[in-house]
Amino acid sequence: MARLLFALIAGGLFGSGLFISGMTDTTKVQGWLDVFGAWDPTLAFVMGGAMIPMAIAWLVAARLRNSALGTPLPPKPSTTIDRKLILGSLLFGIGWGLAGLCPGPAIASLSFGGPGLWIFVAAMLTGMAVAPFLRTRLDKPVAAE
């Protein structure tokens, strides 16, 4: 029960932060990405406000074995720059630029985003479901002829 309550509080805080910061406003996000046009630099403060606490959290987590609720912490993510990371980053960036949303703000916007947002979320969930299959397929070694 404590995990569910903690998840509700954390999710509510995260969603509220996305809404207050403007990350759920697709025109604001696309304005941030339009560096050669009507550039809107205000999301730099949002990103800095997210990255700095996360960097501190990683430093603290490196010294811990378990979370505050007693569950084991996941291992540190890989720092290897490989083809999967580059391809994933490109796909994420293209989707973010075209739609003006990434997964967190898309979910946070479901209650007021309209039918286009529901289509985006359905496509995003489909991509998440298909990605593991494609990953195993792409990772198979090519047989020499």
PDB file of C-alpha atoms in Angstrom:
ATOM      1  CA  MET A   1       0.000   0.000   0.000  1.00  0.00           C
ATOM      2  CA  ALA A   2       2.884   2.373   0.809  1.00  0.00           C
ATOM      3  CA  ARG A   3       4.316   1.837  -2.697  1.00  0.00           C
ATOM      4  CA  LEU A   4       0.993   2.734  -4.314  1.00  0.00           C
ATOM      5  CA  LEU A   5       0.598   5.840  -2.186  1.00  0.00           C
ATOM      6  CA  PHE A   6       4.179   6.902  -2.903  1.00  0.00           C
ATOM      7  CA  ALA A   7       3.632   6.288  -6.652  1.00  0.00           C
ATOM      8  CA  LEU A   8       0.426   8.364  -6.572  1.00  0.00           C
ATOM      9  CA  ILE A   9       2.166  11.261  -4.825  1.00  0.00           C
ATOM     10  CA  ALA A  10       5.236  11.085  -7.095  1.00  0.00           C
ATOM     11  CA  GLY A  11       3.123  10.799 -10.252  1.00  0.00           C
ATOM     12  CA  GLY A  12       0.905  13.662  -9.178  1.00  0.00           C
ATOM     13  CA  LEU A  13       3.918  15.840  -8.403  1.00  0.00           C
ATOM     14  CA  PHE A  14       5.538  14.927 -11.735  1.00  0.00           C
ATOM     15  CA  GLY A  15       2.357  15.597 -13.726  1.00  0.00           C
ATOM     16  CA  SER A  16       1.751  18.891 -11.914  1.00  0.00           C
ATOM     17  CA  GLY A  17       5.308  19.968 -12.633  1.00  0.00           C
ATOM     18  CA  LEU A  18       4.902  19.132 -16.319  1.00  0.00           C
ATOM     19  CA  PHE A  19       1.674  21.125 -16.492  1.00  0.00           C
ATOM     20  CA  ILE A  20       2.947  24.164 -14.554  1.00  0.00           C
ATOM     21  CA  SER A  21       6.221  24.273 -16.523  1.00  0.00           C
ATOM     22  CA  GLY A  22       4.477  24.210 -19.898  1.00  0.00           C
ATOM     23  CA  MET A  23       5.827  20.815 -20.971  1.00  0.00           C
ATOM     24  CA  THR A  24       2.275  19.703 -21.820  1.00  0.00           C
ATOM     25  CA  ASP A  25       1.855  22.656 -24.211  1.00  0.00           C
ATOM     26  CA  THR A  26       2.947  21.375 -27.615  1.00  0.00           C
ATOM     27  CA  THR A  27       3.443  24.872 -29.040  1.00  0.00           C
ATOM     28  CA  LYS A  28       5.820  25.759 -26.184  1.00  0.00           C
ATOM     29  CA  VAL A  29       7.852  22.576 -26.750  1.00  0.00           C
ATOM     30  CA  GLN A  30       7.972  23.123 -30.498  1.00  0.00           C
ATOM     31  CA  GLY A  31       9.018  26.744 -29.835  1.00  0.00           C
ATOM     32  CA  TRP A  32      11.936  25.405 -27.769  1.00  0.00           C
ATOM     33  CA  LEU A  33      12.979  23.171 -30.663  1.00  0.00           C
ATOM     34  CA  ASP A  34      12.651  25.937 -33.295  1.00  0.00           C
ATOM     35  CA  VAL A  35      16.123  27.427 -32.777  1.00  0.00           C
ATOM     36  CA  PHE A  36      16.168  29.131 -36.204  1.00  0.00           C
ATOM     37  CA  GLY A  37      12.651  30.568 -35.952  1.00  0.00           C
ATOM     38  CA  ALA A  38      10.487  31.717 -33.051  1.00  0.00           C
ATOM     39  CA  TRP A  39      12.760  30.160 -30.424  1.00  0.00           C
ATOM     40  CA  ASP A  40      11.372  30.023 -26.883  1.00  0.00           C
ATOM     41  CA  PRO A  41      14.275  29.445 -24.439  1.00  0.00           C
ATOM     42  CA  THR A  42      12.118  29.158 -21.300  1.00  0.00           C
ATOM     43  CA  LEU A  43      12.143  25.349 -21.310  1.00  0.00           C
ATOM     44  CA  ALA A  44      15.897  25.476 -20.658  1.00  0.00           C
ATOM     45  CA  PHE A  45      15.002  26.395 -17.076  1.00  0.00           C
ATOM     46  CA  VAL A  46      12.601  23.452 -16.901  1.00  0.00           C
ATOM     47  CA  MET A  47      15.252  21.062 -18.187  1.00  0.00           C
ATOM     48  CA  GLY A  48      17.894  22.492 -15.861  1.00  0.00           C
ATOM     49  CA  GLY A  49      15.432  22.230 -13.009  1.00  0.00           C
ATOM     50  CA  ALA A  50      15.002  18.554 -13.859  1.00  0.00           C
ATOM     51  CA  MET A  51      18.595  17.598 -14.631  1.00  0.00           C
ATOM     52  CA  ILE A  52      20.236  19.133 -11.569  1.00  0.00           C
ATOM     53  CA  PRO A  53      18.089  17.293  -8.989  1.00  0.00           C
ATOM     54  CA  MET A  54      18.410  14.087 -11.035  1.00  0.00           C
ATOM     55  CA  ALA A  55      22.207  14.351 -11.029  1.00  0.00           C
ATOM     56  CA  ILE A  56      22.106  14.756  -7.247  1.00  0.00           C
ATOM     57  CA  ALA A  57      19.710  11.796  -6.974  1.00  0.00           C
ATOM     58  CA  TRP A  58      22.127   9.598  -8.982  1.00  0.00           C
ATOM     59  CA  LEU A  59      24.980  10.574  -6.642  1.00  0.00           C
ATOM     60  CA  VAL A  60      22.895   9.690  -3.584  1.00  0.00           C
ATOM     61  CA  ALA A  61      21.575   6.469  -5.156  1.00  0.00           C
ATOM     62  CA  ALA A  62      25.116   5.319  -5.926  1.00  0.00           C
ATOM     63  CA  ARG A  63      25.687   5.004  -2.171  1.00  0.00           C
ATOM     64  CA  LEU A  64      22.435   3.150  -1.462  1.00  0.00           C
ATOM     65  CA  ARG A  65      21.340  -0.453  -2.035  1.00  0.00           C
ATOM     66  CA  ASN A  66      17.598  -0.002  -1.410  1.00  0.00           C
ATOM     67  CA  SER A  67      15.031   2.721  -1.998  1.00  0.00           C
ATOM     68  CA  ALA A  68      13.260   4.577   0.825  1.00  0.00           C
ATOM     69  CA  LEU A  69      10.531   1.921   0.614  1.00  0.00           C
ATOM     70  CA  GLY A  70      13.030  -0.943   0.942  1.00  0.00           C
ATOM     71  CA  THR A  71      13.006  -2.223  -2.636  1.00  0.00           C
ATOM     72  CA  PRO A  72      16.340  -2.806  -4.406  1.00  0.00           C
ATOM     73  CA  LEU A  73      17.474   0.051  -6.620  1.00  0.00           C
ATOM     74  CA  PRO A  74      18.010  -0.733 -10.300  1.00  0.00           C
ATOM     75  CA  PRO A  75      21.565  -0.851 -11.639  1.00  0.00           C
ATOM     76  CA  LYS A  76      23.107   2.293 -13.067  1.00  0.00           C
ATOM     77  CA  PRO A  77      22.295   2.696 -16.770  1.00  0.00           C
ATOM     78  CA  SER A  78      24.974   1.911 -19.313  1.00  0.00           C
ATOM     79  CA  THR A  79      27.144   4.789 -20.500  1.00  0.00           C
ATOM     80  CA  THR A  80      27.999   3.052 -23.779  1.00  0.00           C
ATOM     81  CA  ILE A  81      27.088   5.009 -26.886  1.00  0.00           C
ATOM     82  CA  ASP A  82      26.000   2.382 -29.385  1.00  0.00           C
ATOM     83  CA  ARG A  83      23.752   2.112 -32.409  1.00  0.00           C
ATOM     84  CA  LYS A  84      20.653   1.353 -30.276  1.00  0.00           C
ATOM     85  CA  LEU A  85      21.165   4.502 -28.215  1.00  0.00           C
ATOM     86  CA  ILE A  86      21.711   6.662 -31.278  1.00  0.00           C
ATOM     87  CA  LEU A  87      18.732   5.211 -33.169  1.00  0.00           C
ATOM     88  CA  GLY A  88      16.498   5.488 -30.110  1.00  0.00           C
ATOM     89  CA  SER A  89      17.568   9.086 -29.530  1.00  0.00           C
ATOM     90  CA  LEU A  90      16.886   9.974 -33.158  1.00  0.00           C
ATOM     91  CA  LEU A  91      13.429   8.392 -33.089  1.00  0.00           C
ATOM     92  CA  PHE A  92      12.605  10.068 -29.767  1.00  0.00           C
ATOM     93  CA  GLY A  93      13.779  13.456 -31.046  1.00  0.00           C
ATOM     94  CA  ILE A  94      11.863  13.162 -34.311  1.00  0.00           C
ATOM     95  CA  GLY A  95       8.685  12.219 -32.457  1.00  0.00           C
ATOM     96  CA  TRP A  96       9.198  14.990 -29.902  1.00  0.00           C
ATOM     97  CA  GLY A  97       9.763  17.562 -32.646  1.00  0.00           C
ATOM     98  CA  LEU A  98       6.777  16.473 -34.735  1.00  0.00           C
ATOM     99  CA  ALA A  99       4.277  16.042 -31.910  1.00  0.00           C
ATOM    100  CA  GLY A 100       5.709  18.462 -29.347  1.00  0.00           C
ATOM    101  CA  LEU A 101       5.308  15.832 -26.635  1.00  0.00           C
ATOM    102  CA  CYS A 102       7.307  13.060 -25.069  1.00  0.00           C
ATOM    103  CA  PRO A 103       5.771  10.153 -23.112  1.00  0.00           C
ATOM    104  CA  GLY A 104       5.441  11.818 -19.693  1.00  0.00           C
ATOM    105  CA  PRO A 105       3.686  14.989 -20.865  1.00  0.00           C
ATOM    106  CA  ALA A 106       1.559  12.965 -23.306  1.00  0.00           C
ATOM    107  CA  ILE A 107       0.147  10.870 -20.453  1.00  0.00           C
ATOM    108  CA  ALA A 108      -0.254  13.985 -18.282  1.00  0.00           C
ATOM    109  CA  SER A 109      -2.217  15.671 -21.107  1.00  0.00           C
ATOM    110  CA  LEU A 110      -4.692  12.855 -21.782  1.00  0.00           C
ATOM    111  CA  SER A 111      -7.504  14.534 -19.860  1.00  0.00           C
ATOM    112  CA  PHE A 112      -7.476  17.716 -21.966  1.00  0.00           C
ATOM    113  CA  GLY A 113      -5.501  16.970 -25.135  1.00  0.00           C
ATOM    114  CA  GLY A 114      -8.237  15.986 -27.556  1.00  0.00           C
ATOM    115  CA  PRO A 115      -8.431  13.154 -30.096  1.00  0.00           C
ATOM    116  CA  GLY A 116      -5.028  13.868 -31.674  1.00  0.00           C
ATOM    117  CA  LEU A 117      -3.356  13.215 -28.348  1.00  0.00           C
ATOM    118  CA  TRP A 118      -5.156   9.884 -27.956  1.00  0.00           C
ATOM    119  CA  ILE A 119      -3.875   8.875 -31.402  1.00  0.00           C
ATOM    120  CA  PHE A 120      -0.348   9.924 -30.390  1.00  0.00           C
ATOM    121  CA  VAL A 121      -0.519   7.904 -27.156  1.00  0.00           C
ATOM    122  CA  ALA A 122      -1.905   4.865 -29.026  1.00  0.00           C
ATOM    123  CA  ALA A 123       0.967   5.105 -31.537  1.00  0.00           C
ATOM    124  CA  MET A 124       3.458   5.548 -28.692  1.00  0.00           C
ATOM    125  CA  LEU A 125       2.143   2.479 -26.855  1.00  0.00           C
ATOM    126  CA  THR A 126       2.207   0.483 -30.098  1.00  0.00           C
ATOM    127  CA  GLY A 127       5.838   1.495 -30.606  1.00  0.00           C
ATOM    128  CA  MET A 128       6.655   0.446 -27.050  1.00  0.00           C
ATOM    129  CA  ALA A 129       5.020  -2.941 -27.640  1.00  0.00           C
ATOM    130  CA  VAL A 130       6.772  -3.518 -30.987  1.00  0.00           C
ATOM    131  CA  ALA A 131      10.228  -2.254 -29.902  1.00  0.00           C
ATOM    132  CA  PRO A 132      11.333  -5.410 -28.000  1.00  0.00           C
ATOM    133  CA  PHE A 133      10.484  -7.595 -31.019  1.00  0.00           C
ATOM    134  CA  LEU A 134      12.364  -5.288 -33.374  1.00  0.00           C
ATOM    135  CA  ARG A 135      15.318  -5.086 -30.992  1.00  0.00           C
ATOM    136  CA  THR A 136      15.778  -8.864 -30.888  1.00  0.00           C
ATOM    137  CA  ARG A 137      15.338  -9.023 -34.663  1.00  0.00           C
ATOM    138  CA  LEU A 138      17.900  -6.267 -35.298  1.00  0.00           C
ATOM    139  CA  ASP A 139      20.370  -7.737 -32.791  1.00  0.00           C
ATOM    140  CA  LYS A 140      20.513 -11.135 -34.522  1.00  0.00           C
ATOM    141  CA  PRO A 141      23.807 -11.660 -36.276  1.00  0.00           C
ATOM    142  CA  VAL A 142      23.605 -11.682 -40.056  1.00  0.00           C
ATOM    143  CA  ALA A 143      24.468 -15.101 -41.526  1.00  0.00           C
ATOM    144  CA  ALA A 144      27.389 -15.052 -43.953  1.00  0.00           C
ATOM    145  CA  GLU A 145      26.503 -16.177 -47.451  1.00  0.00           C
TER     146      GLU A 145
END
